[in-house]
Tab-separated table of C-alpha atoms and ligand atoms in Angstrom:
chain	number	residue	atom	x	y	z
A	271	UNK	CA	-59.275	-78.321	-87.513
A	272	UNK	CA	-58.639	-79.190	-91.124
A	273	UNK	CA	-54.919	-79.150	-91.953
A	274	UNK	CA	-54.038	-79.184	-95.617
A	275	UNK	CA	-50.529	-79.968	-96.797
A	276	UNK	CA	-50.074	-78.422	-100.206
A	277	UNK	CA	-47.612	-80.842	-101.757
A	278	UNK	CA	-47.808	-79.591	-105.327
A	279	UNK	CA	-44.476	-80.255	-107.099
A	280	UNK	CA	-43.961	-76.570	-107.929
A	281	UNK	CA	-44.367	-75.637	-104.271
A	282	UNK	CA	-42.055	-78.400	-103.069
A	283	UNK	CA	-39.392	-77.340	-105.596
A	284	UNK	CA	-39.629	-73.714	-104.510
A	285	UNK	CA	-39.608	-74.658	-100.826
A	286	UNK	CA	-36.265	-76.383	-101.362
A	287	UNK	CA	-34.892	-73.118	-102.768
A	288	UNK	CA	-36.054	-71.347	-99.582
A	289	UNK	CA	-34.415	-73.979	-97.381
A	290	UNK	CA	-31.045	-73.568	-99.109
A	291	UNK	CA	-28.789	-71.424	-96.928
A	292	UNK	CA	-27.087	-70.085	-100.063
A	293	UNK	CA	-30.305	-68.552	-101.446
A	294	UNK	CA	-29.837	-64.779	-101.262
A	295	UNK	CA	-32.376	-62.180	-100.194
A	296	UNK	CA	-33.514	-61.213	-103.704
A	297	UNK	CA	-34.242	-64.807	-104.711
A	298	UNK	CA	-35.694	-65.677	-101.312
A	299	UNK	CA	-38.177	-62.787	-101.448
A	300	UNK	CA	-39.218	-63.668	-104.992
A	301	UNK	CA	-39.754	-67.345	-104.201
A	302	UNK	CA	-41.742	-66.562	-101.023
A	303	UNK	CA	-44.067	-64.552	-103.269
A	304	UNK	CA	-44.339	-67.377	-105.792
A	305	UNK	CA	-45.191	-69.907	-103.091
A	306	UNK	CA	-47.693	-67.508	-101.536
A	307	UNK	CA	-49.428	-67.127	-104.891
A	308	UNK	CA	-49.665	-70.889	-105.382
A	309	UNK	CA	-50.938	-71.294	-101.815
A	310	UNK	CA	-53.548	-68.609	-102.398
A	311	UNK	CA	-54.799	-70.493	-105.446
A	312	UNK	CA	-55.184	-73.677	-103.382
A	313	UNK	CA	-56.685	-72.125	-100.293
A	314	UNK	CA	-59.365	-70.128	-102.049
A	315	UNK	CA	-60.847	-73.166	-103.823
A	316	UNK	CA	-63.938	-73.077	-101.623
A	317	UNK	CA	-64.748	-69.368	-101.819
A	318	UNK	CA	-68.466	-69.029	-102.580
A	319	UNK	CA	-69.501	-68.030	-106.093
A	320	UNK	CA	-72.582	-66.325	-107.449
A	321	UNK	CA	-73.950	-66.416	-110.955
A	322	UNK	CA	-74.133	-63.202	-112.992
A	323	UNK	CA	-75.027	-62.195	-116.509
A	324	UNK	CA	-72.255	-60.988	-118.831
A	325	UNK	CA	-72.211	-59.788	-122.434
A	326	UNK	CA	-69.428	-61.382	-124.486
A	327	UNK	CA	-68.554	-59.727	-127.831
A	328	UNK	CA	-70.721	-62.480	-129.382
A	329	UNK	CA	-73.718	-63.116	-127.129
A	330	UNK	CA	-75.140	-62.878	-123.611
A	331	UNK	CA	-73.652	-65.481	-121.249
A	332	UNK	CA	-73.800	-66.573	-117.640
A	333	UNK	CA	-70.647	-66.283	-115.553
A	334	UNK	CA	-69.636	-66.782	-111.947
A	335	UNK	CA	-67.929	-64.309	-109.672
A	336	UNK	CA	-66.770	-64.420	-106.042
A	337	UNK	CA	-69.855	-63.821	-103.907
A	338	UNK	CA	-70.070	-61.283	-101.114
A	339	UNK	CA	-67.381	-59.000	-99.805
A	340	UNK	CA	-63.808	-59.562	-100.890
A	341	UNK	CA	-61.463	-61.330	-98.440
A	342	UNK	CA	-59.197	-59.524	-96.057
A	343	UNK	CA	-55.532	-60.456	-96.204
A	344	UNK	CA	-53.882	-60.308	-92.794
A	345	UNK	CA	-50.092	-60.479	-92.625
A	346	UNK	CA	-48.574	-61.069	-89.225
A	347	UNK	CA	-45.689	-58.631	-89.146
A	348	UNK	CA	-42.982	-58.878	-89.987
A	349	UNK	CA	-42.507	-62.033	-92.034
A	350	UNK	CA	-46.133	-62.254	-93.235
A	351	UNK	CA	-45.609	-59.030	-95.179
A	352	UNK	CA	-43.466	-60.989	-97.616
A	353	UNK	CA	-46.562	-62.865	-98.814
A	354	UNK	CA	-49.016	-59.945	-99.192
A	355	UNK	CA	-48.250	-58.632	-102.677
A	356	UNK	CA	-48.508	-62.115	-104.158
A	357	UNK	CA	-52.020	-62.544	-102.781
A	358	UNK	CA	-53.000	-59.071	-103.953
A	359	UNK	CA	-51.957	-60.038	-107.486
A	360	UNK	CA	-54.671	-62.717	-107.398
A	361	UNK	CA	-57.247	-60.840	-105.284
A	362	UNK	CA	-56.590	-57.178	-106.133
A	363	UNK	CA	-59.760	-55.918	-104.422
A	364	UNK	CA	-58.931	-57.588	-101.102
A	365	UNK	CA	-58.591	-55.466	-97.983
A	366	UNK	CA	-55.351	-55.702	-96.024
A	367	UNK	CA	-55.282	-55.758	-92.226
A	368	UNK	CA	-52.063	-55.741	-90.212
A	369	UNK	CA	-51.222	-57.465	-86.964
A	370	UNK	CA	-47.915	-56.734	-85.274
A	371	UNK	CA	-46.737	-59.431	-82.879
A	372	UNK	CA	-43.238	-60.201	-81.756
A	373	UNK	CA	-42.014	-63.135	-79.772
A	374	UNK	CA	-40.565	-62.084	-76.425
A	375	UNK	CA	-37.083	-63.606	-76.495
A	376	UNK	CA	-37.280	-64.494	-72.795
A	377	UNK	CA	-40.734	-66.011	-72.504
A	378	UNK	CA	-41.105	-66.851	-76.241
A	379	UNK	CA	-44.698	-65.567	-75.848
A	380	UNK	CA	-46.294	-63.244	-78.435
A	381	UNK	CA	-46.626	-59.554	-77.587
A	382	UNK	CA	-48.997	-57.354	-79.653
A	383	UNK	CA	-47.568	-54.016	-80.791
A	384	UNK	CA	-49.825	-53.051	-83.726
A	385	UNK	CA	-53.245	-53.923	-85.053
A	386	UNK	CA	-55.435	-52.394	-87.775
A	387	UNK	CA	-58.351	-54.281	-89.299
A	388	UNK	CA	-61.331	-53.208	-91.444
A	389	UNK	CA	-64.523	-52.577	-89.449
A	390	UNK	CA	-66.583	-55.117	-91.423
A	391	UNK	CA	-64.202	-58.029	-90.816
A	392	UNK	CA	-67.087	-60.234	-89.627
A	393	UNK	CA	-68.480	-60.224	-93.183
A	394	UNK	CA	-65.207	-61.167	-94.874
A	395	UNK	CA	-63.086	-64.279	-95.200
A	396	UNK	CA	-59.745	-63.662	-93.471
A	397	UNK	CA	-56.542	-65.016	-94.984
A	398	UNK	CA	-53.958	-64.908	-92.221
A	399	UNK	CA	-50.323	-64.991	-93.360
A	400	UNK	CA	-47.494	-66.208	-91.151
A	401	UNK	CA	-44.823	-68.139	-93.043
A	402	UNK	CA	-43.457	-70.099	-90.051
A	403	UNK	CA	-45.778	-72.008	-87.695
A	404	UNK	CA	-43.259	-72.903	-84.977
A	405	UNK	CA	-44.699	-72.957	-81.434
A	406	UNK	CA	-47.990	-71.678	-82.829
A	407	UNK	CA	-48.046	-68.923	-80.208
A	408	UNK	CA	-47.973	-66.060	-82.700
A	409	UNK	CA	-50.459	-67.552	-85.154
A	410	UNK	CA	-52.850	-68.487	-82.370
A	411	UNK	CA	-52.630	-64.988	-80.864
A	412	UNK	CA	-53.198	-63.439	-84.299
A	413	UNK	CA	-56.269	-65.608	-84.904
A	414	UNK	CA	-57.572	-64.547	-81.482
A	415	UNK	CA	-57.042	-60.876	-82.339
A	416	UNK	CA	-59.121	-61.354	-85.503
A	417	UNK	CA	-61.859	-63.169	-83.581
A	418	UNK	CA	-61.917	-60.367	-80.989
A	419	UNK	CA	-62.732	-58.012	-83.882
A	420	UNK	CA	-65.548	-60.349	-84.958
A	421	UNK	CA	-63.866	-62.511	-87.613
A	422	UNK	CA	-65.802	-65.720	-88.284
A	423	UNK	CA	-63.931	-67.258	-91.199
A	424	UNK	CA	-60.145	-67.612	-90.956
A	425	UNK	CA	-57.680	-69.454	-93.150
A	426	UNK	CA	-54.077	-69.579	-91.953
A	427	UNK	CA	-51.353	-69.875	-94.611
A	428	UNK	CA	-47.932	-71.000	-93.351
A	429	UNK	CA	-45.128	-72.051	-95.631
A	430	UNK	CA	-43.701	-74.366	-92.958
A	431	UNK	CA	-45.422	-75.994	-89.997
A	432	UNK	CA	-44.285	-77.985	-86.981
A	433	UNK	CA	-46.136	-80.560	-84.858
A	434	UNK	CA	-46.303	-78.307	-81.753
A	435	UNK	CA	-47.592	-75.379	-83.814
A	436	UNK	CA	-50.279	-77.458	-85.455
A	437	UNK	CA	-51.272	-78.941	-82.077
A	438	UNK	CA	-51.623	-75.467	-80.594
A	439	UNK	CA	-53.782	-74.241	-83.470
A	440	UNK	CA	-55.865	-77.395	-83.181
A	441	UNK	CA	-56.539	-76.882	-79.478
A	442	UNK	CA	-56.899	-73.052	-79.513
A	443	UNK	CA	-58.717	-72.623	-82.847
A	444	UNK	CA	-60.270	-75.841	-84.144
A	445	UNK	CA	-62.372	-73.741	-86.530
A	446	UNK	CA	-59.380	-72.229	-88.382
A	447	UNK	CA	-58.319	-73.968	-91.601
A	448	UNK	CA	-54.549	-74.303	-91.666
A	449	UNK	CA	-52.544	-74.717	-94.881
A	450	UNK	CA	-48.847	-75.616	-94.912
A	451	UNK	CA	-46.415	-76.678	-97.626
A	452	UNK	CA	-44.561	-79.077	-95.298
A	453	UNK	CA	-44.420	-80.130	-91.657
A	454	UNK	CA	-40.900	-80.293	-90.239
A	455	UNK	CA	-40.260	-82.650	-87.332
A	456	UNK	CA	-39.059	-80.452	-84.464
A	457	UNK	CA	-38.118	-77.120	-82.914
A	458	UNK	CA	-34.731	-76.170	-81.497
A	459	UNK	CA	-34.123	-74.516	-78.104
A	460	UNK	CA	-34.890	-71.085	-79.635
A	461	UNK	CA	-38.169	-72.358	-81.094
A	462	UNK	CA	-36.818	-72.353	-84.624
A	463	UNK	CA	-38.174	-74.999	-86.977
A	464	UNK	CA	-35.656	-77.795	-87.691
A	465	UNK	CA	-34.511	-78.207	-90.412
A	466	UNK	CA	-36.716	-75.273	-91.459
A	467	UNK	CA	-35.334	-72.408	-93.471
A	468	UNK	CA	-33.984	-70.061	-90.798
A	469	UNK	CA	-35.523	-66.765	-89.768
A	470	UNK	CA	-38.064	-66.007	-92.481
A	471	UNK	CA	-38.295	-62.289	-91.646
A	472	UNK	CA	-34.537	-61.825	-91.726
A	473	UNK	CA	-34.225	-63.699	-94.989
A	474	UNK	CA	-37.101	-61.775	-96.657
A	475	UNK	CA	-35.903	-58.376	-95.521
A	476	UNK	CA	-32.141	-58.973	-95.543
A	477	UNK	CA	-31.623	-58.114	-91.880
A	478	UNK	CA	-29.476	-61.079	-91.019
B	561	LIG	N1	-39.812	-67.992	-87.156
B	561	LIG	C1	-38.915	-68.115	-88.167
B	561	LIG	O1	-38.708	-67.169	-88.916
B	561	LIG	N2	-38.275	-69.270	-88.330
B	561	LIG	C2	-38.469	-70.328	-87.527
B	561	LIG	O2	-37.853	-71.375	-87.732
B	561	LIG	C3	-39.406	-70.192	-86.477
B	561	LIG	C4	-40.063	-69.019	-86.320
């Protein structure tokens, strides 16, 4: 499985703002969107293009546009929702699927509670959004949900990754391209990423 660490200076600067415990909800939400937009730019580098004719005000020209059906953006609820609007700014014609998974506090295993995907998902590139790749249980389950609906091309965008999460994605879904902005060294006893940035959903939605 290809893992890409997006270490662009702008992303690393913004990630430090997210890590800061004193960053409030308004700023946190804004910066998550900014990072998501920069990640989208990086992760869509290899989208296929097709050549088309276009009339400029001066003369006929050849241009290139994204080939085929537009991608489907798939936030894993709840925290993934914080990245959606940023991607839609760059890919306004994208479809949006939703996958609802929560981590059972006892078993720490993912439990599905909602799922809605477009019927033609097999013909679209899926951009799966889950800001925190901790144990990898949720992201792996979400990728499996998409595959069960026929998805064949999946990119996973996580702001932060961890070694166990990356290992799990590698063994469960070697075909999924994973993009992270940083890999933190460990998880605590509640499966939070250390040092991490806390609970991404709570910090995006102000429920802490
Ligand atoms: N989910 C979060 O929001 N934060 C973590 O550190 C791990 C999982």
